[in-house]
PDB file of C-alpha atoms in Angstrom:
ATOM      1  CA  MET A   6     100.232  74.839 114.380  1.00 47.00           C
ATOM      2  CA  ASN A   7     101.699  74.792 110.933  1.00 50.00           C
ATOM      3  CA  GLU A   8     104.723  76.944 110.288  1.00 61.00           C
ATOM      4  CA  LYS A   9     104.092  79.818 107.893  1.00 74.00           C
ATOM      5  CA  GLN A  10     105.842  79.236 104.611  1.00 83.00           C
ATOM      6  CA  LYS A  11     108.378  81.866 103.704  1.00 91.00           C
ATOM      7  CA  HIS A  12     108.604  82.933 100.084  1.00 93.00           C
ATOM      8  CA  ARG A  13     111.669  85.068 100.730  1.00 95.00           C
ATOM      9  CA  THR A  14     114.063  85.974 103.536  1.00 95.00           C
ATOM     10  CA  ILE A  15     115.034  89.468 104.629  1.00 96.00           C
ATOM     11  CA  ILE A  16     118.614  89.961 105.741  1.00 94.00           C
ATOM     12  CA  PHE A  17     120.412  92.961 107.174  1.00 94.00           C
ATOM     13  CA  TYR A  18     123.595  93.834 105.325  1.00 94.00           C
ATOM     14  CA  LYS A  19     126.178  95.229 107.749  1.00 95.00           C
ATOM     15  CA  ASP A  20     124.572  97.839 110.014  1.00 95.00           C
ATOM     16  CA  TYR A  21     123.167 100.268 107.440  1.00 95.00           C
ATOM     17  CA  PHE A  22     119.523  99.428 108.116  1.00 96.00           C
ATOM     18  CA  GLU A  23     119.984  98.743 111.813  1.00 95.00           C
ATOM     19  CA  ASN A  24     121.338 102.275 112.390  1.00 95.00           C
ATOM     20  CA  PHE A  25     118.078 103.647 110.954  1.00 96.00           C
ATOM     21  CA  PHE A  26     115.853 101.127 112.760  1.00 97.00           C
ATOM     22  CA  VAL A  27     117.120 101.765 116.303  1.00 97.00           C
ATOM     23  CA  GLN A  28     116.388 105.494 115.943  1.00 97.00           C
ATOM     24  CA  GLN A  29     112.662 104.890 115.337  1.00 97.00           C
ATOM     25  CA  ARG A  30     109.841 104.946 117.915  1.00 96.00           C
ATOM     26  CA  ALA A  31     108.608 101.557 119.157  1.00 97.00           C
ATOM     27  CA  LYS A  32     105.352 101.896 117.172  1.00 97.00           C
ATOM     28  CA  VAL A  33     107.297 102.515 113.945  1.00 97.00           C
ATOM     29  CA  GLN A  34     109.612  99.579 114.687  1.00 97.00           C
ATOM     30  CA  GLU A  35     106.564  97.316 115.159  1.00 97.00           C
ATOM     31  CA  LYS A  36     105.118  98.441 111.821  1.00 97.00           C
ATOM     32  CA  ILE A  37     108.474  97.837 110.092  1.00 97.00           C
ATOM     33  CA  ILE A  38     108.650  94.295 111.526  1.00 97.00           C
ATOM     34  CA  TRP A  39     105.014  93.630 110.535  1.00 97.00           C
ATOM     35  CA  THR A  40     105.795  94.757 106.980  1.00 97.00           C
ATOM     36  CA  PHE A  41     108.932  92.550 106.848  1.00 97.00           C
ATOM     37  CA  ASP A  42     106.833  89.545 107.927  1.00 96.00           C
ATOM     38  CA  LEU A  43     104.331  90.301 105.166  1.00 96.00           C
ATOM     39  CA  ILE A  44     107.105  90.575 102.549  1.00 96.00           C
ATOM     40  CA  GLU A  45     108.560  87.234 103.644  1.00 96.00           C
ATOM     41  CA  GLU A  46     105.245  85.382 103.819  1.00 95.00           C
ATOM     42  CA  VAL A  47     102.990  86.469 100.948  1.00 94.00           C
ATOM     43  CA  GLN A  48     103.572  85.152  97.460  1.00 93.00           C
ATOM     44  CA  ARG A  49     102.709  88.390  95.668  1.00 93.00           C
ATOM     45  CA  ILE A  50     103.652  91.515  97.602  1.00 94.00           C
ATOM     46  CA  PRO A  51     101.215  94.410  97.086  1.00 94.00           C
ATOM     47  CA  ALA A  52     102.848  97.535  95.610  1.00 94.00           C
ATOM     48  CA  THR A  53     101.594  99.333  98.721  1.00 95.00           C
ATOM     49  CA  TYR A  54     104.479  97.651 100.581  1.00 97.00           C
ATOM     50  CA  LEU A  55     107.186  97.001  97.989  1.00 96.00           C
ATOM     51  CA  LYS A  56     107.854  98.915  94.795  1.00 95.00           C
ATOM     52  CA  SER A  57     110.707  98.897  92.323  1.00 94.00           C
ATOM     53  CA  ILE A  58     112.469 102.177  91.763  1.00 93.00           C
ATOM     54  CA  GLU A  59     112.741 103.175  88.131  1.00 90.00           C
ATOM     55  CA  ASP A  60     116.167 103.429  86.482  1.00 90.00           C
ATOM     56  CA  THR A  61     118.100 101.979  89.437  1.00 91.00           C
ATOM     57  CA  ASP A  62     119.022  98.477  88.233  1.00 88.00           C
ATOM     58  CA  GLY A  63     117.166  96.382  90.780  1.00 94.00           C
ATOM     59  CA  LEU A  64     116.610  98.749  93.699  1.00 96.00           C
ATOM     60  CA  TYR A  65     113.282  98.523  95.558  1.00 96.00           C
ATOM     61  CA  GLU A  66     111.692 100.487  98.347  1.00 96.00           C
ATOM     62  CA  ILE A  67     109.811  98.940 101.227  1.00 97.00           C
ATOM     63  CA  ARG A  68     106.998 101.310 102.067  1.00 96.00           C
ATOM     64  CA  ILE A  69     105.986 101.846 105.689  1.00 97.00           C
ATOM     65  CA  GLN A  70     103.266 104.116 107.039  1.00 95.00           C
ATOM     66  CA  SER A  71     102.718 104.646 110.752  1.00 93.00           C
ATOM     67  CA  GLY A  72     100.015 107.199 111.426  1.00 92.00           C
ATOM     68  CA  SER A  73     100.905 110.245 109.343  1.00 93.00           C
ATOM     69  CA  ASP A  74     104.599 109.308 109.213  1.00 94.00           C
ATOM     70  CA  ILE A  75     105.908 107.667 106.059  1.00 96.00           C
ATOM     71  CA  PHE A  76     109.158 105.725 105.879  1.00 97.00           C
ATOM     72  CA  ARG A  77     111.081 104.083 103.053  1.00 97.00           C
ATOM     73  CA  ILE A  78     113.657 101.327 103.300  1.00 97.00           C
ATOM     74  CA  PHE A  79     115.727 100.556 100.236  1.00 97.00           C
ATOM     75  CA  CYS A  80     116.462  96.952  99.422  1.00 97.00           C
ATOM     76  CA  PHE A  81     117.434  94.655  96.570  1.00 97.00           C
ATOM     77  CA  PHE A  82     117.137  90.972  95.778  1.00 95.00           C
ATOM     78  CA  ASP A  83     119.828  88.305  95.714  1.00 94.00           C
ATOM     79  CA  GLN A  84     119.015  84.962  94.045  1.00 90.00           C
ATOM     80  CA  GLY A  85     115.359  86.002  93.909  1.00 84.00           C
ATOM     81  CA  ARG A  86     114.527  84.932  97.486  1.00 88.00           C
ATOM     82  CA  LEU A  87     116.896  86.981  99.613  1.00 89.00           C
ATOM     83  CA  VAL A  88     115.891  90.563 100.302  1.00 94.00           C
ATOM     84  CA  ILE A  89     118.947  92.601 101.267  1.00 95.00           C
ATOM     85  CA  LEU A  90     118.176  95.718 103.309  1.00 97.00           C
ATOM     86  CA  ALA A  91     120.153  98.845 102.561  1.00 96.00           C
ATOM     87  CA  ASN A  92     119.306 102.236 104.132  1.00 96.00           C
ATOM     88  CA  GLY A  93     116.068 103.759 105.382  1.00 96.00           C
ATOM     89  CA  TYR A  94     114.740 107.286 105.804  1.00 96.00           C
ATOM     90  CA  GLN A  95     111.615 109.186 106.798  1.00 95.00           C
ATOM     91  CA  LYS A  96     109.798 110.462 103.748  1.00 92.00           C
ATOM     92  CA  LYS A  97     109.040 114.172 103.800  1.00 90.00           C
ATOM     93  CA  SER A  98     108.537 114.960 100.094  1.00 87.00           C
ATOM     94  CA  GLN A  99     107.020 113.407  96.962  1.00 87.00           C
ATOM     95  CA  LYS A 100     110.277 112.173  95.464  1.00 83.00           C
ATOM     96  CA  ALA A 101     112.883 110.021  97.149  1.00 82.00           C
ATOM     97  CA  PRO A 102     115.900 112.184  98.034  1.00 89.00           C
ATOM     98  CA  LYS A 103     118.620 111.670  95.433  1.00 91.00           C
ATOM     99  CA  GLN A 104     121.315 111.197  98.117  1.00 94.00           C
ATOM    100  CA  GLU A 105     119.298 108.355  99.735  1.00 94.00           C
ATOM    101  CA  ILE A 106     118.987 106.533  96.393  1.00 94.00           C
ATOM    102  CA  GLU A 107     122.697 107.053  95.719  1.00 95.00           C
ATOM    103  CA  LYS A 108     123.538 105.701  99.176  1.00 96.00           C
ATOM    104  CA  ALA A 109     121.376 102.602  98.550  1.00 96.00           C
ATOM    105  CA  LEU A 110     123.038 102.013  95.164  1.00 97.00           C
ATOM    106  CA  LYS A 111     126.453 102.302  96.812  1.00 97.00           C
ATOM    107  CA  ILE A 112     125.438  99.711  99.435  1.00 97.00           C
ATOM    108  CA  LYS A 113     124.143  97.393  96.675  1.00 96.00           C
ATOM    109  CA  LYS A 114     127.421  97.713  94.749  1.00 96.00           C
ATOM    110  CA  GLU A 115     129.427  97.060  97.948  1.00 97.00           C
ATOM    111  CA  TYR A 116     127.346  93.939  98.630  1.00 96.00           C
ATOM    112  CA  GLU A 117     127.804  92.640  95.064  1.00 95.00           C
ATOM    113  CA  ASN A 118     131.568  93.295  95.139  1.00 96.00           C
ATOM    114  CA  GLU A 119     131.919  91.420  98.448  1.00 94.00           C
ATOM    115  CA  LYS A 120     130.048  88.412  97.052  1.00 86.00           C
ATOM    116  CA  ARG A 121     132.544  87.921  94.225  1.00 84.00           C
TER     117      ARG A 121
END
């Protein structure tokens, strides 16, 4: 068997994402892991699964759908190949809640400050 080539690597930063993940049903967790594998393995990620968020200076949302439930996980890139996970939430309206975006931007800033 040949090992699947990874185009990028997803990493958890602190426990922001993990706190969200452990609260989800097993079926949702499986879908999240499947989506992470896809993001790591395919060269060009379909916008169905990863989309940049306008006016946020490099923030993206990983898009998960499990049945009628929709989830979003904010992330950002480091050195182009590392995908850093920030926070996640269950989507209940058209627009991403402002406080969730602000939280993700705060996590991104914290990560960047720690790297220096």
